[in-house]
mmCIF file of C-alpha atoms in Angstrom:
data_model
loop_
_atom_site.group_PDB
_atom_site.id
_atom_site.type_symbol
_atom_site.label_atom_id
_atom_site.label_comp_id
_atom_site.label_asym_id
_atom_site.label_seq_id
_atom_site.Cartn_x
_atom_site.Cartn_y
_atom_site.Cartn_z
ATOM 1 C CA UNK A 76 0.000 0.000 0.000
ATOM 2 C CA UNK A 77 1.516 3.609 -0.931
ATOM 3 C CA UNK A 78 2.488 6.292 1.579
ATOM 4 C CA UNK A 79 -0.952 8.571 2.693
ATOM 5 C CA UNK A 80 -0.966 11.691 3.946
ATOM 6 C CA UNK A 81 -2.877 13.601 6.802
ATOM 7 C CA UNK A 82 -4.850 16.740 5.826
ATOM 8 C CA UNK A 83 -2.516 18.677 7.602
ATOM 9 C CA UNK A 84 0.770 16.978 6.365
ATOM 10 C CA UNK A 85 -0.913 17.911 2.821
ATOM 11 C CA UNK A 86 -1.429 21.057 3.718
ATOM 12 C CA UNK A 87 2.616 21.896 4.875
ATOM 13 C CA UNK A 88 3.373 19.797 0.949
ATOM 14 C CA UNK A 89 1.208 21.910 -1.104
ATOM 15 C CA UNK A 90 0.732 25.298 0.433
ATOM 16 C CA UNK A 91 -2.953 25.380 0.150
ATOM 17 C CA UNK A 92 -4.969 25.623 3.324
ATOM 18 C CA UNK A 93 -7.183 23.113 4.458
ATOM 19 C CA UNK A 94 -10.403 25.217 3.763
ATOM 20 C CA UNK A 95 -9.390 25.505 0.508
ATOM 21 C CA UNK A 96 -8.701 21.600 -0.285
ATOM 22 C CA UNK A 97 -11.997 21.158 1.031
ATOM 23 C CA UNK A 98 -13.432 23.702 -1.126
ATOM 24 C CA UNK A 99 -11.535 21.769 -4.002
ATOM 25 C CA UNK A 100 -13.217 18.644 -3.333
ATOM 26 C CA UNK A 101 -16.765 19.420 -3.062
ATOM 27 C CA UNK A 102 -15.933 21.456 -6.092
ATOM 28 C CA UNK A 103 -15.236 18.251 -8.083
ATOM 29 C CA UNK A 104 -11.718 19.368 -8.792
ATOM 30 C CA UNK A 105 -9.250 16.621 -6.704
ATOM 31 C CA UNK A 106 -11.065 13.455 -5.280
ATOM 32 C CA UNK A 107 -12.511 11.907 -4.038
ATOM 33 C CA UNK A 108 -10.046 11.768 -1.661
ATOM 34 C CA UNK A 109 -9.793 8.250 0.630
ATOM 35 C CA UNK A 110 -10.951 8.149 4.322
ATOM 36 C CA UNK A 111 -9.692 6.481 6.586
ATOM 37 C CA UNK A 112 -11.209 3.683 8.810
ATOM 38 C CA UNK A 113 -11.960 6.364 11.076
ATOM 39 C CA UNK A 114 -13.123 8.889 8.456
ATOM 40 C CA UNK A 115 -10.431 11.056 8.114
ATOM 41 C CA UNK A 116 -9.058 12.278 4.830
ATOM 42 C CA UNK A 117 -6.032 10.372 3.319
ATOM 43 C CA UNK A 118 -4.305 12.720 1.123
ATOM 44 C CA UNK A 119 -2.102 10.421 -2.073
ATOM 45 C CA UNK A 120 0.381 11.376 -4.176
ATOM 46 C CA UNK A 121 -2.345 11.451 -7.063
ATOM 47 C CA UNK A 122 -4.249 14.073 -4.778
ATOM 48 C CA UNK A 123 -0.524 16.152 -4.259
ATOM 49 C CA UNK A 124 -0.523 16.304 -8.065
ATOM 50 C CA UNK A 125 -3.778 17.379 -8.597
ATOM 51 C CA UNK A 126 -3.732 19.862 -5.950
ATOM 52 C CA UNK A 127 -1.105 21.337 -7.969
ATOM 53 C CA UNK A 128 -2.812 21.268 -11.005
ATOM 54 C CA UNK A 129 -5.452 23.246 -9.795
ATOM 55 C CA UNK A 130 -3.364 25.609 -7.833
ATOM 56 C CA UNK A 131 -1.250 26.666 -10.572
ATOM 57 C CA UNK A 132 -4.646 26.662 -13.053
ATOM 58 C CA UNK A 133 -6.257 29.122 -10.502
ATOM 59 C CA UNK A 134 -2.782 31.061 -10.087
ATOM 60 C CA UNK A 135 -3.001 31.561 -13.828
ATOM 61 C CA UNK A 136 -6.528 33.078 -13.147
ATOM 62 C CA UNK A 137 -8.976 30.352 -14.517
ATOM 63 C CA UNK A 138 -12.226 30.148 -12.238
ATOM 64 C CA UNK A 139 -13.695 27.599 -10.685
ATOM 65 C CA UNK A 140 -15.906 27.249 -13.424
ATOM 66 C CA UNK A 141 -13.520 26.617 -16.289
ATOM 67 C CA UNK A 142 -11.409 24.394 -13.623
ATOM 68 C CA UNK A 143 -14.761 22.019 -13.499
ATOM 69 C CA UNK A 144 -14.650 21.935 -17.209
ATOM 70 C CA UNK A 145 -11.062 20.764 -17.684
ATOM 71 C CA UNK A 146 -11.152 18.517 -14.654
ATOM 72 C CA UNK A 147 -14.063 16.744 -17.005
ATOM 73 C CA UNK A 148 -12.147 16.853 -19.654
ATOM 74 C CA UNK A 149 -9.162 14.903 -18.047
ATOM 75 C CA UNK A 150 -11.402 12.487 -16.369
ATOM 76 C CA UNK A 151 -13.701 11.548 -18.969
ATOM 77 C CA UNK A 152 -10.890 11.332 -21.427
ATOM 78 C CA UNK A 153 -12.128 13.918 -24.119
ATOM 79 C CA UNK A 154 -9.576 14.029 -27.107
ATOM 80 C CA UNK A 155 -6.424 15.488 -26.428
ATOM 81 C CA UNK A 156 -7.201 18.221 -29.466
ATOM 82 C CA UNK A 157 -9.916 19.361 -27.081
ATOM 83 C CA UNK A 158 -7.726 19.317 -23.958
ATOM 84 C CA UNK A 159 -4.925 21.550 -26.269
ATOM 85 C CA UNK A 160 -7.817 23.923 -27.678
ATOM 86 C CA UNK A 161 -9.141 24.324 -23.855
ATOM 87 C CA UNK A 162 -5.134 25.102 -22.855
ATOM 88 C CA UNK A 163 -4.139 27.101 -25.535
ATOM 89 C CA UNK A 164 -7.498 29.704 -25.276
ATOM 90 C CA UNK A 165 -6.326 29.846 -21.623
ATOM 91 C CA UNK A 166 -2.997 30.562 -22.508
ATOM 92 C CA UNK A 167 -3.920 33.672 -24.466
ATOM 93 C CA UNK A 168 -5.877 35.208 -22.430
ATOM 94 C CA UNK A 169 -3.349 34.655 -19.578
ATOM 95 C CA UNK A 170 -0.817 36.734 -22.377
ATOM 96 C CA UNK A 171 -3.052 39.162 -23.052
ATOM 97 C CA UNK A 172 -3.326 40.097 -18.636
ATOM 98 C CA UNK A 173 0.631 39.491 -18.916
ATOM 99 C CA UNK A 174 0.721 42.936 -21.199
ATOM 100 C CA UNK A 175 -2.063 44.398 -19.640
ATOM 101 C CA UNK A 176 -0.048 44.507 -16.273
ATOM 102 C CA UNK A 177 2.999 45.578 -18.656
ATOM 103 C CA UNK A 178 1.690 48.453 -20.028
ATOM 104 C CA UNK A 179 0.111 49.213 -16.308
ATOM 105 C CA UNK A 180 3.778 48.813 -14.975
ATOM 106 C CA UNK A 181 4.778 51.625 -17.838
ATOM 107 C CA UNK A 182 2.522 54.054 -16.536
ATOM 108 C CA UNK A 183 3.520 53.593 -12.822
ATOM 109 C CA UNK A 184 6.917 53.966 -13.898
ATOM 110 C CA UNK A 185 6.237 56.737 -15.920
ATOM 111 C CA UNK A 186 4.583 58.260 -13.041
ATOM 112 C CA UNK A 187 7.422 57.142 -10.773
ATOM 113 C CA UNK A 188 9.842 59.417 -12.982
ATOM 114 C CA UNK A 189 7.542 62.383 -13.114
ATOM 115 C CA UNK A 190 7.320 62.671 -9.595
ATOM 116 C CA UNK A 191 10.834 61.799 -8.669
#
């Protein structure tokens, strides 16, 4: 049997609070995750990974909505064109906030040199 781990052992691994890896289960996105006899969560390594799926997907600003759909995606094993057409719409819009906050960075350093 593989190596478990506690909520709060998979908490200090991934960074994400316990709320929130609750949150991400009833959500649909990780999970089920494996209770114990006793009922307590058992975090696995498959969990870890997904945990960081979703955390860098929501660090790249996708919702929990669009998380749902690519979680279904994955899991009912849609063609990988679809999986690639899903990543690479993300992917733009992610470049066009990248120069969005560029061109907002220009301005504060603009202002930065005016005032200074």
């Amino acid at each position: 049997m593989s190596s478990t781990l506690t909520p709060a052992a998979a908490v200090e691994r991934t960074g994400v609070p316990l709320d929130t890896l609750r949150y991400y289960e009833r959500e649909g996105l990780i999970g089920p995750i494996r209770r114990s006899g006793g009922g307590h969560r058992e975090y696995t390594e498959d969990d870890v990974f997904w945990i960081g799926l979703v955390t860098c997907f929501r660090d790249a600003g996708l919702g929990i909505a669009a998380l749902r759909e690519f979680v279904a995606m994955l899991r009912a094993e849609h063609p990988a064109a679809d999986r690639v057409g899903f990543l690479r719409a993300r992917r733009a819009a992610l470049e066009e906030r990248v120069e969005a906050l560029r061109r907002a960075i220009g301005v504060l350093d603009d202002k930065i040199t005016y005032y200074s």
